[in-house]
Short mmCIF file of C-alpha atoms and ligand atoms in Angstrom, two decimals:
data_model
loop_
_atom_site.label_atom_id
_atom_site.label_comp_id
_atom_site.label_asym_id
_atom_site.label_seq_id
_atom_site.Cartn_x
_atom_site.Cartn_y
_atom_site.Cartn_z
CA UNK A 1 6.07 14.25 -22.97
CA UNK A 2 3.92 11.59 -21.29
CA UNK A 3 3.07 12.34 -17.65
CA UNK A 4 5.16 10.41 -15.17
CA UNK A 5 3.66 7.71 -13.01
CA UNK A 6 3.54 9.15 -9.52
CA UNK A 7 4.45 6.90 -6.59
CA UNK A 8 3.44 8.36 -3.24
CA UNK A 9 5.59 7.02 -0.39
CA UNK A 10 9.19 5.79 -0.66
CA UNK A 11 9.01 2.93 1.84
CA UNK A 12 9.51 -0.68 0.69
CA UNK A 13 6.21 -0.69 -1.25
CA UNK A 14 6.94 2.62 -2.99
CA UNK A 15 10.55 1.73 -3.85
CA UNK A 16 9.47 -1.64 -5.26
CA UNK A 17 6.63 -0.03 -7.24
CA UNK A 18 8.90 2.69 -8.65
CA UNK A 19 11.60 0.17 -9.59
CA UNK A 20 9.18 -2.25 -11.26
CA UNK A 21 7.40 0.47 -13.23
CA UNK A 22 10.57 2.27 -14.34
CA UNK A 23 12.31 -0.97 -15.42
CA UNK A 24 10.39 -0.73 -18.72
CA UNK A 25 11.32 2.92 -19.32
CA UNK A 26 8.18 4.39 -17.72
CA UNK A 27 8.95 7.83 -16.24
CA UNK A 28 8.37 7.83 -12.47
CA UNK A 29 8.10 10.59 -9.90
CA UNK A 30 8.64 9.17 -6.39
CA UNK A 31 7.42 11.47 -3.61
CA UNK A 32 7.95 11.18 0.15
CA UNK A 33 7.57 13.57 3.04
CA UNK A 34 10.76 12.31 4.67
CA UNK A 35 14.14 13.69 3.67
CA UNK A 36 15.42 10.23 2.70
CA UNK A 37 13.86 7.15 1.09
CA UNK A 38 13.16 3.97 3.07
CA UNK A 39 9.86 4.51 4.91
CA UNK A 40 9.52 3.13 8.42
CA UNK A 41 11.57 -0.04 8.38
CA UNK A 42 14.46 1.35 6.30
CA UNK A 43 14.54 4.67 8.13
CA UNK A 44 17.71 6.74 8.33
CA UNK A 45 18.70 6.88 4.65
CA UNK A 46 20.74 4.66 2.31
CA UNK A 47 24.03 5.02 4.24
CA UNK A 48 22.44 3.25 7.24
CA UNK A 49 20.66 0.44 5.43
CA UNK A 50 21.64 -3.11 6.20
CA UNK A 51 18.93 -4.86 4.23
CA UNK A 52 20.41 -5.49 0.79
CA UNK A 53 16.94 -5.36 -0.78
CA UNK A 54 16.71 -1.65 0.03
CA UNK A 55 20.08 -0.84 -1.54
CA UNK A 56 19.39 -2.89 -4.68
CA UNK A 57 16.12 -1.02 -5.26
CA UNK A 58 17.59 2.40 -4.54
CA UNK A 59 20.69 1.85 -6.69
CA UNK A 60 18.50 0.75 -9.60
CA UNK A 61 16.31 3.85 -9.26
CA UNK A 62 19.27 6.22 -9.01
CA UNK A 63 20.76 4.76 -12.19
CA UNK A 64 17.62 5.58 -14.21
CA UNK A 65 17.45 9.12 -15.56
CA UNK A 66 13.69 8.80 -16.06
CA UNK A 67 13.15 8.44 -12.27
CA UNK A 68 12.92 11.53 -10.06
CA UNK A 69 12.83 11.45 -6.27
CA UNK A 70 11.08 14.37 -4.60
CA UNK A 71 12.00 14.27 -0.89
CA UNK A 72 10.47 16.34 1.90
CA UNK A 73 7.21 16.83 0.00
CA UNK A 74 3.92 15.99 1.66
CA UNK A 75 0.72 15.50 -0.30
CA UNK A 76 -1.93 17.38 1.67
CA UNK A 77 -5.00 17.74 -0.55
CA UNK A 78 -6.30 17.49 -4.10
CA UNK A 79 -5.75 20.61 -6.22
CA UNK A 80 -8.43 19.90 -8.80
CA UNK A 81 -9.69 16.67 -10.37
CA UNK A 82 -6.28 15.39 -11.60
CA UNK A 83 -3.81 17.38 -9.50
CA UNK A 84 -2.27 17.14 -6.07
CA UNK A 85 -1.32 19.88 -3.64
CA UNK A 86 2.10 19.27 -2.08
CA UNK A 87 3.77 21.15 0.76
CA UNK A 88 7.55 21.35 1.08
CA UNK A 89 9.89 23.35 3.33
CA UNK A 90 10.33 25.81 0.43
CA UNK A 91 6.64 26.29 -0.26
CA UNK A 92 3.79 24.56 -2.00
CA UNK A 93 3.41 23.14 -5.49
CA UNK A 94 0.74 21.58 -7.63
CA UNK A 95 1.50 18.25 -9.28
CA UNK A 96 -0.80 17.01 -12.05
CA UNK A 97 -1.32 13.25 -12.13
CA UNK A 98 -2.45 10.70 -14.61
CA UNK A 99 -1.57 7.46 -12.83
CA UNK A 100 -0.71 7.18 -9.13
CA UNK A 101 0.40 4.40 -6.79
CA UNK A 102 -0.43 5.05 -3.14
CA UNK A 103 2.16 3.54 -0.78
CA UNK A 104 1.46 5.54 2.35
CA UNK A 105 2.29 2.87 4.95
CA UNK A 106 1.00 2.60 8.49
CA UNK A 107 1.14 4.22 11.88
CA UNK A 108 1.23 2.77 15.36
CA UNK A 109 -1.89 1.92 17.30
CA UNK A 110 -1.47 3.82 20.56
CA UNK A 111 -3.74 2.66 23.38
CA UNK A 112 -4.27 4.94 26.38
CA UNK A 113 -3.30 4.04 29.96
CA UNK A 114 -2.60 6.23 32.98
CA UNK A 115 0.58 8.21 32.31
CA UNK A 116 0.89 7.42 28.59
CA UNK A 117 1.27 11.11 27.76
CA UNK A 118 4.33 11.57 30.03
CA UNK A 119 7.57 12.52 28.27
CA UNK A 120 9.57 9.30 27.96
CA UNK A 121 6.57 7.19 26.94
CA UNK A 122 6.56 6.53 23.20
CA UNK A 123 5.23 4.08 20.70
CA UNK A 124 7.60 1.13 20.21
CA UNK A 125 8.17 2.06 16.57
CA UNK A 126 8.37 5.71 17.62
CA UNK A 127 11.31 5.02 19.92
CA UNK A 128 12.95 3.02 17.17
CA UNK A 129 12.46 5.93 14.76
CA UNK A 130 14.03 8.33 17.27
CA UNK A 131 17.02 6.01 17.69
CA UNK A 132 17.42 5.59 13.94
CA UNK A 133 17.18 9.37 13.70
CA UNK A 134 20.25 9.69 15.95
CA UNK A 135 18.83 10.02 19.49
CA UNK A 136 21.46 8.93 22.05
CA UNK A 137 20.25 6.03 24.17
CA UNK A 138 23.45 4.73 25.77
CA UNK A 139 22.87 3.85 29.42
CA UNK A 140 19.16 4.75 29.35
CA UNK A 141 16.84 2.22 30.99
CA UNK A 142 14.08 1.07 28.65
CA UNK A 143 10.95 -1.04 29.14
CA UNK A 144 9.39 -2.36 25.93
CA UNK A 145 5.78 -3.44 26.43
CA UNK A 146 2.62 -4.30 24.54
CA UNK A 147 2.12 -7.09 22.06
CA UNK A 148 3.45 -8.37 18.75
CA UNK A 149 6.75 -9.12 17.02
CA UNK A 150 7.63 -5.44 16.56
CA UNK A 151 8.48 -5.42 20.28
CA UNK A 152 11.36 -7.85 19.65
CA UNK A 153 12.71 -5.75 16.77
CA UNK A 154 12.52 -2.57 18.84
CA UNK A 155 14.15 -4.20 21.87
CA UNK A 156 17.00 -5.42 19.64
CA UNK A 157 17.49 -1.87 18.31
CA UNK A 158 17.53 -0.48 21.87
CA UNK A 159 20.18 -2.97 22.95
CA UNK A 160 22.30 -2.40 19.86
CA UNK A 161 22.38 1.33 20.63
CA UNK A 162 23.51 0.89 24.21
CA UNK A 163 20.13 1.10 25.94
CA UNK A 164 19.63 -1.02 29.07
CA UNK A 165 16.59 -3.25 28.57
CA UNK A 166 14.87 -3.45 31.94
CA UNK A 167 12.19 -5.78 30.61
CA UNK A 168 10.35 -6.88 27.51
CA UNK A 169 6.69 -7.32 28.50
CA UNK A 170 4.43 -9.20 26.05
CA UNK A 171 0.70 -9.20 26.77
CA UNK A 172 0.17 -12.59 25.11
CA UNK A 173 0.75 -15.65 27.27
CA UNK A 174 3.49 -18.27 26.82
CA UNK A 175 0.98 -20.70 25.33
CA UNK A 176 -0.19 -18.08 22.79
CA UNK A 177 3.44 -17.55 21.79
CA UNK A 178 4.09 -21.30 21.60
CA UNK A 179 1.09 -21.70 19.26
CA UNK A 180 2.39 -18.86 17.08
CA UNK A 181 5.86 -20.46 17.01
CA UNK A 182 4.36 -23.81 15.96
CA UNK A 183 2.45 -22.17 13.09
CA UNK A 184 5.67 -20.42 11.99
CA UNK A 185 7.53 -23.73 12.06
CA UNK A 186 4.88 -25.28 9.83
CA UNK A 187 4.48 -22.61 7.18
CA UNK A 188 6.96 -19.74 7.60
CA UNK A 189 10.35 -21.20 8.53
CA UNK A 190 12.20 -18.08 7.35
CA UNK A 191 10.22 -15.93 9.77
CA UNK A 192 10.82 -18.43 12.57
CA UNK A 193 14.55 -18.18 11.92
CA UNK A 194 14.35 -14.36 12.03
CA UNK A 195 12.49 -14.51 15.37
CA UNK A 196 15.07 -16.90 16.83
CA UNK A 197 17.88 -14.63 15.65
CA UNK A 198 16.19 -11.65 17.30
CA UNK A 199 15.64 -13.67 20.49
CA UNK A 200 19.33 -14.58 20.50
CA UNK A 201 20.25 -10.86 20.35
CA UNK A 202 18.04 -10.35 23.42
CA UNK A 203 19.60 -13.08 25.56
CA UNK A 204 19.53 -12.16 29.26
CA UNK A 205 16.69 -9.62 28.94
CA UNK A 206 13.78 -10.38 31.33
CA UNK A 207 10.98 -11.52 28.99
CA UNK A 208 7.65 -11.25 30.82
CA UNK A 209 4.76 -13.07 29.14
CA UNK A 210 1.09 -12.47 29.94
CA UNK A 211 2.15 -9.08 31.32
CA UNK A 212 0.22 -5.83 30.93
CA UNK A 213 0.86 -2.16 31.59
CA UNK A 214 -1.02 -0.69 34.57
CA UNK A 215 0.46 2.82 34.54
CA UNK A 216 3.45 4.97 33.73
CA UNK A 217 4.47 7.33 36.53
CA UNK A 218 6.84 10.18 37.21
CA UNK A 219 6.92 13.81 38.06
CA UNK A 220 7.19 15.79 34.83
CA UNK A 221 8.63 12.81 32.94
CA UNK A 222 8.63 9.05 33.09
CA UNK A 223 10.39 7.54 36.12
CA UNK A 224 8.76 4.13 36.53
CA UNK A 225 6.30 1.70 35.00
CA UNK A 226 3.81 -0.46 36.87
CA UNK A 227 3.24 -3.82 35.17
CA UNK A 228 0.86 -6.63 36.15
CA UNK A 229 1.66 -10.26 35.45
CA UNK A 230 -0.68 -13.03 36.60
CA UNK A 231 -2.25 -10.76 39.23
CA UNK A 232 1.14 -9.68 40.63
CA UNK A 233 2.23 -6.05 40.30
CA UNK A 234 5.80 -5.08 39.59
CA UNK A 235 7.32 -1.60 39.54
CA UNK A 236 10.20 -1.05 37.12
CA UNK A 237 12.31 2.12 37.22
CA UNK A 238 13.07 3.33 33.70
CA UNK A 239 13.76 6.34 31.48
CA UNK A 240 11.74 5.18 28.46
CA UNK A 241 8.65 3.06 27.99
CA UNK A 242 8.20 1.97 24.38
CA UNK A 243 4.75 0.47 23.92
CA UNK A 244 3.40 -1.27 20.85
CA UNK A 245 -0.04 -2.73 20.28
CA UNK A 246 0.14 -3.13 16.52
CA UNK A 247 -0.19 -0.90 13.48
CA UNK A 248 -3.05 0.69 11.59
CA UNK A 249 -2.99 1.55 7.87
CA UNK A 250 -2.50 5.24 6.98
CA UNK A 251 -5.60 6.10 4.98
CA UNK A 252 -5.09 9.80 4.27
CA UNK A 253 -3.99 9.36 0.66
CA UNK A 254 -6.54 6.66 -0.12
CA UNK A 255 -9.21 9.02 1.24
CA UNK A 256 -7.81 11.95 -0.74
CA UNK A 257 -8.29 10.03 -4.01
CA UNK A 258 -11.73 8.79 -2.93
CA UNK A 259 -10.68 5.11 -2.96
CA UNK A 260 -13.09 2.59 -1.43
CA UNK A 261 -12.06 1.62 2.10
CA UNK A 262 -13.06 -1.50 3.99
CA UNK A 263 -12.20 -2.56 7.53
CA UNK A 264 -9.77 0.33 7.86
CA UNK A 265 -7.77 -0.31 4.69
CA UNK A 266 -7.71 0.63 1.03
CA UNK A 267 -9.52 -1.99 -1.06
CA UNK A 268 -7.45 -3.36 -3.98
CA UNK A 269 -7.97 -6.07 -6.59
CA UNK A 270 -5.51 -8.75 -7.70
CA UNK A 271 -3.51 -6.18 -9.72
CA UNK A 272 -3.42 -3.74 -6.74
CA UNK A 273 -5.89 -1.44 -8.49
CA UNK A 274 -8.14 0.60 -6.20
CA UNK A 275 -11.77 1.48 -6.91
CA UNK A 276 -10.57 4.72 -8.60
CA UNK A 277 -9.43 4.61 -12.22
CA UNK A 278 -5.68 5.30 -12.47
CA UNK A 279 -5.00 4.78 -8.76
CA UNK A 280 -3.18 1.71 -7.40
CA UNK A 281 -2.26 1.00 -3.77
CA UNK A 282 0.40 -1.22 -2.19
CA UNK A 283 1.94 -1.94 1.20
CA UNK A 284 0.56 -1.31 4.66
CA UNK A 285 -2.19 1.07 3.50
CA UNK A 286 -3.93 -1.98 1.98
CA UNK A 287 -3.62 -3.96 5.25
CA UNK A 288 -0.86 -4.56 7.76
CA UNK A 289 1.50 -7.30 6.59
CA UNK A 290 5.15 -6.29 6.91
CA UNK A 291 7.98 -5.64 4.53
CA UNK A 292 7.68 -8.79 2.35
CA UNK A 293 4.04 -8.06 1.55
CA UNK A 294 4.86 -4.41 0.86
CA UNK A 295 7.63 -5.38 -1.59
CA UNK A 296 5.54 -7.96 -3.47
CA UNK A 297 2.49 -5.69 -3.70
CA UNK A 298 4.65 -2.76 -4.75
CA UNK A 299 6.16 -4.76 -7.62
CA UNK A 300 2.77 -5.95 -8.83
CA UNK A 301 1.28 -2.44 -8.67
CA UNK A 302 4.31 -0.92 -10.47
CA UNK A 303 4.23 -3.48 -13.27
CA UNK A 304 0.47 -3.22 -13.75
CA UNK A 305 0.60 0.59 -13.82
CA UNK A 306 3.30 0.34 -16.52
CA UNK A 307 1.12 -2.06 -18.51
CA UNK A 308 3.20 -5.18 -17.76
CA UNK A 309 1.75 -8.44 -16.41
CA UNK A 310 3.16 -9.43 -12.99
CA UNK A 311 5.53 -12.38 -12.76
CA UNK A 312 4.36 -15.62 -11.14
CA UNK A 313 7.13 -15.23 -8.55
CA UNK A 314 5.66 -11.88 -7.44
CA UNK A 315 2.17 -13.34 -7.14
CA UNK A 316 3.52 -16.26 -5.10
CA UNK A 317 5.53 -13.94 -2.85
CA UNK A 318 2.44 -11.83 -2.23
CA UNK A 319 0.30 -14.87 -1.38
CA UNK A 320 2.96 -16.14 1.06
CA UNK A 321 3.30 -12.72 2.68
CA UNK A 322 -0.45 -12.34 2.96
CA UNK A 323 -0.74 -15.71 4.70
CA UNK A 324 1.91 -14.53 7.19
CA UNK A 325 0.02 -11.25 7.66
CA UNK A 326 -3.15 -13.17 8.50
CA UNK A 327 -1.28 -15.32 11.01
CA UNK A 328 0.16 -12.19 12.65
CA UNK A 329 -3.24 -10.48 12.79
CA UNK A 330 -4.79 -13.56 14.34
CA UNK A 331 -1.98 -14.19 16.84
CA UNK A 332 -1.39 -10.63 18.07
CA UNK A 333 -4.71 -8.79 17.77
CA UNK A 334 -4.92 -6.64 20.92
CA UNK A 335 -6.96 -8.60 23.50
CA UNK A 336 -10.14 -7.01 24.93
CA UNK A 337 -8.48 -7.12 28.39
CA UNK A 338 -6.29 -4.20 27.23
CA UNK A 339 -9.34 -1.95 27.42
CA UNK A 340 -9.07 -2.12 31.21
CA UNK A 341 -5.78 -0.17 31.04
CA UNK A 342 -7.77 2.96 30.25
CA UNK A 343 -9.35 4.24 33.49
CA UNK A 344 -11.77 7.19 33.91
CA UNK A 345 -9.15 9.94 34.40
CA UNK A 346 -6.91 8.64 31.56
CA UNK A 347 -6.44 11.11 28.72
CA UNK A 348 -7.71 9.61 25.47
CA UNK A 349 -7.52 12.61 23.09
CA UNK A 350 -4.17 14.16 23.88
CA UNK A 351 -4.62 17.13 21.53
CA UNK A 352 -7.74 18.35 23.37
CA UNK A 353 -7.09 16.77 26.80
CA UNK A 354 -10.29 14.71 26.78
CA UNK A 355 -10.33 11.94 29.38
CA UNK A 356 -12.02 8.53 29.20
CA UNK A 357 -14.77 9.52 31.66
CA UNK A 358 -15.80 12.41 29.37
CA UNK A 359 -16.19 10.02 26.45
CA UNK A 360 -18.01 7.27 28.37
CA UNK A 361 -21.56 8.74 28.02
CA UNK A 362 -21.29 8.96 24.22
CA UNK A 363 -22.34 6.30 21.76
CA UNK A 364 -20.33 7.41 18.74
CA UNK A 365 -17.83 9.87 17.31
CA UNK A 366 -20.37 12.46 16.28
CA UNK A 367 -21.71 13.26 19.73
CA UNK A 368 -18.28 12.76 21.33
CA UNK A 369 -16.77 15.31 18.95
CA UNK A 370 -19.58 17.80 19.31
CA UNK A 371 -19.58 17.73 23.07
CA UNK A 372 -15.98 17.06 24.07
CA UNK A 373 -13.86 18.20 21.06
CA UNK A 374 -12.17 14.78 21.06
CA UNK A 375 -10.53 14.18 17.68
CA UNK A 376 -10.70 17.85 16.71
CA UNK A 377 -7.13 18.88 17.57
CA UNK A 378 -4.10 19.07 15.26
CA UNK A 379 -3.89 15.29 14.75
CA UNK A 380 -7.55 15.20 13.65
CA UNK A 381 -8.24 11.94 15.47
CA UNK A 382 -5.29 10.07 13.96
CA UNK A 383 -4.36 8.77 17.43
CA UNK A 384 -7.59 8.78 19.46
CA UNK A 385 -9.67 7.62 16.45
CA UNK A 386 -8.02 4.21 16.37
CA UNK A 387 -7.95 4.08 20.20
CA UNK A 388 -11.71 4.73 20.44
CA UNK A 389 -12.38 2.15 17.77
CA UNK A 390 -10.66 -0.37 20.03
CA UNK A 391 -12.11 0.96 23.30
CA UNK A 392 -15.71 1.64 22.20
CA UNK A 393 -16.09 0.07 18.78
CA UNK A 394 -16.62 3.51 17.20
CA UNK A 395 -15.67 3.65 13.56
CA UNK A 396 -12.82 6.16 13.23
CA UNK A 397 -14.08 9.59 12.10
CA UNK A 398 -13.78 10.16 8.34
CA UNK A 399 -10.87 12.33 7.23
CA UNK A 400 -11.45 15.78 5.79
CA UNK A 401 -9.43 17.71 3.21
CA UNK A 402 -6.71 18.75 3.71
CA UNK A 403 -5.79 15.28 4.96
CA UNK A 404 -2.72 16.69 6.73
CA UNK A 405 -2.36 20.07 8.45
CA UNK A 406 -1.01 22.61 5.94
CA UNK A 407 -0.19 26.30 5.98
CA UNK A 408 -2.72 28.85 4.72
CA UNK A 409 -0.29 29.81 1.93
CA UNK A 410 -0.25 26.18 0.72
CA UNK A 411 -4.02 25.91 0.79
CA UNK A 412 -4.37 29.20 -1.10
CA UNK A 413 -2.11 28.06 -3.96
CA UNK A 414 -4.72 26.34 -6.20
CA UNK A 415 -6.99 29.41 -5.96
CA UNK A 416 -4.06 31.78 -6.60
CA UNK A 417 -3.00 29.74 -9.63
CA UNK A 418 -6.52 29.66 -11.10
CA UNK A 419 -6.76 33.43 -10.61
CA UNK A 420 -3.38 34.00 -12.25
CA UNK A 421 -4.43 31.84 -15.22
CA UNK A 422 -7.72 33.76 -15.56
CA UNK A 423 -5.83 37.07 -15.45
CA UNK A 424 -3.39 35.78 -18.11
CA UNK A 425 -6.28 34.77 -20.35
CA UNK A 426 -7.87 38.20 -19.85
CA UNK A 427 -4.63 39.95 -20.76
CA UNK A 428 -4.12 37.84 -23.90
CA UNK A 429 -7.76 38.28 -24.92
CA UNK A 430 -7.46 42.04 -24.49
CA UNK A 431 -4.23 42.09 -26.55
CA UNK A 432 -5.79 39.94 -29.34
CA UNK A 433 -9.52 40.74 -29.24
CA UNK A 434 -10.21 38.65 -32.36
CA UNK A 435 -8.78 35.46 -30.78
CA UNK A 436 -11.46 33.02 -29.55
CA UNK A 437 -10.95 32.38 -25.81
CA UNK A 438 -10.50 28.56 -26.08
CA UNK A 439 -7.37 29.05 -28.17
CA UNK A 440 -5.77 31.20 -25.53
CA UNK A 441 -6.15 28.60 -22.78
C1 LIG B 501 6.82 3.40 13.52
C2 LIG B 501 6.97 2.09 12.76
C3 LIG B 501 8.12 1.32 12.91
C4 LIG B 501 8.24 0.10 12.23
N1 LIG B 501 9.37 -0.66 12.43
C5 LIG B 501 9.44 -1.88 11.82
C6 LIG B 501 10.56 -2.75 12.06
O1 LIG B 501 11.47 -2.43 12.79
N2 LIG B 501 10.58 -3.96 11.46
C7 LIG B 501 9.56 -4.35 10.63
O2 LIG B 501 9.62 -5.47 10.10
N3 LIG B 501 8.51 -3.56 10.38
C8 LIG B 501 8.42 -2.35 10.97
N4 LIG B 501 7.33 -1.56 10.76
C9 LIG B 501 6.32 -2.02 9.80
C10 LIG B 501 6.61 -1.36 8.48
O3 LIG B 501 5.67 -0.32 8.32
C11 LIG B 501 6.53 -2.23 7.25
O4 LIG B 501 7.16 -3.43 7.40
C12 LIG B 501 7.05 -1.55 5.97
O5 LIG B 501 7.85 -0.45 6.24
C13 LIG B 501 5.86 -1.15 5.17
O6 LIG B 501 6.27 -0.53 4.00
P1 LIG B 501 5.31 0.51 3.26
O7 LIG B 501 6.07 0.93 2.07
O8 LIG B 501 3.96 -0.05 3.12
O9 LIG B 501 5.15 1.73 4.28
P2 LIG B 501 6.23 2.72 4.97
O10 LIG B 501 7.53 2.08 5.14
O11 LIG B 501 5.53 3.24 6.17
O12 LIG B 501 6.36 3.89 3.91
C14 LIG B 501 5.34 4.83 3.66
C15 LIG B 501 6.00 6.15 3.27
O13 LIG B 501 5.00 7.03 2.77
C16 LIG B 501 5.26 8.33 3.26
N5 LIG B 501 4.01 9.08 3.22
C17 LIG B 501 2.85 8.80 3.84
N6 LIG B 501 1.92 9.75 3.58
C18 LIG B 501 2.54 10.65 2.77
C19 LIG B 501 2.10 11.88 2.19
N7 LIG B 501 0.87 12.37 2.37
N8 LIG B 501 2.97 12.58 1.42
C20 LIG B 501 4.24 12.12 1.21
N9 LIG B 501 4.70 10.96 1.76
C21 LIG B 501 3.86 10.24 2.54
C22 LIG B 501 5.76 8.05 4.67
O14 LIG B 501 6.48 9.14 5.22
C23 LIG B 501 6.64 6.83 4.46
O15 LIG B 501 7.98 7.19 4.16
C24 LIG B 501 7.20 -0.33 11.41
C25 LIG B 501 6.05 0.46 11.25
C26 LIG B 501 5.92 1.66 11.92
C27 LIG B 501 4.66 2.48 11.76
#
């Protein structure tokens, strides 16, 4: 039997890659650490999807007997040159690979400010994920703050689930937003329509522009947020503060395979091939760009991995989506003024309780890690790494294997398996002393 193509990540990029590759009969193993497919944007499982594109992809995959979906399995480390170590709730397993498509997505950029570690303060996408996961929000007062279009999507989700939107605070000014709107009108009318539809769902919500977070306050949990708009401070009582400053590509899997990285993303060529033979990448891990880019890149990667040339329509869709991604990056890059949110006593590394003042004397990650333990807790710098890159210009610390925390039993599996194989060979050799050892392997 030929080895299946392995697609890591079942978000839009992974679903599109798996569908495109399997359409020609290629066997595909789709792996995700969530219990259901869909990734970030289509979170919650097929029964909750409203985007027809998700259902079309999933229905096609389910109808193909040569496609297997392995849910709740996280790739944590390599288990030899062509094998992966996966951890599941039922234990660990080793999966050999021949060809792989990495579709590991993105995570939120969380920037520190006084009070950001209080219960009730979340990332904007994080709150959305909690809501999609079933958290009750009816009657809760929510402030959504930060910058970028994800704030609108999150605010709409909050309202739809009965949350009371106290305010939507965008750090960019009205003129920045007008410029963005004009560029959308020129080149991305579909996206402009989507933004207007979202805005219509948010009618009546106070929309503060040029507004920044000063602090989140409360005793034991969030009670209020202090915002500053044009030099004027405003205190807003609330139960949740959902803050979003953009996304950063998840690089764990790209690092695991040894793929070349550049400017915080996995480098790919026109066919979505990485620098490593047999490894493709698609979606947010190759650069933040949204669902349309993830779908187009996923299709191209899937077809190429199955030995099929991409269609012109896919190449056009990718080019369009990439142009939109560049516009987004240009229009909503976090402004340097946001660095001022982080004051001396503000916690920056929440795993090790390291505050900004402790990090200030250092000139890079190495000395900061050695002397403060910043970035050395359970998240291994996944949160404070990106924050310090923004605050101090320090390149995020390189990831080590295992790229995700894993149990000792999981990490011991490759060694245990090698030992068991050696013992088996010994036993067979002892039973058939005349047999040359290579033949028993
Ligand atoms: C918190 C959050 C909320 C978002 N909400 C929206 C929104 O409302 N609207 C919008 O337009 N865009 C949203 N986005 C942007 C969104 O990421 C993209 O539009 C789209 O989902 C990208 O698709 P993708 O397939 O590249 O990545 P994802 O959808 O992120 O899928 C990646 C998948 O890979 C899995 N994975 C990663 N590492 C491993 C591993 N080691 N082992 C196994 N599985 C792994 C992840 O669990 C995930 O399911 C959000 C992003 C984030 C981070």
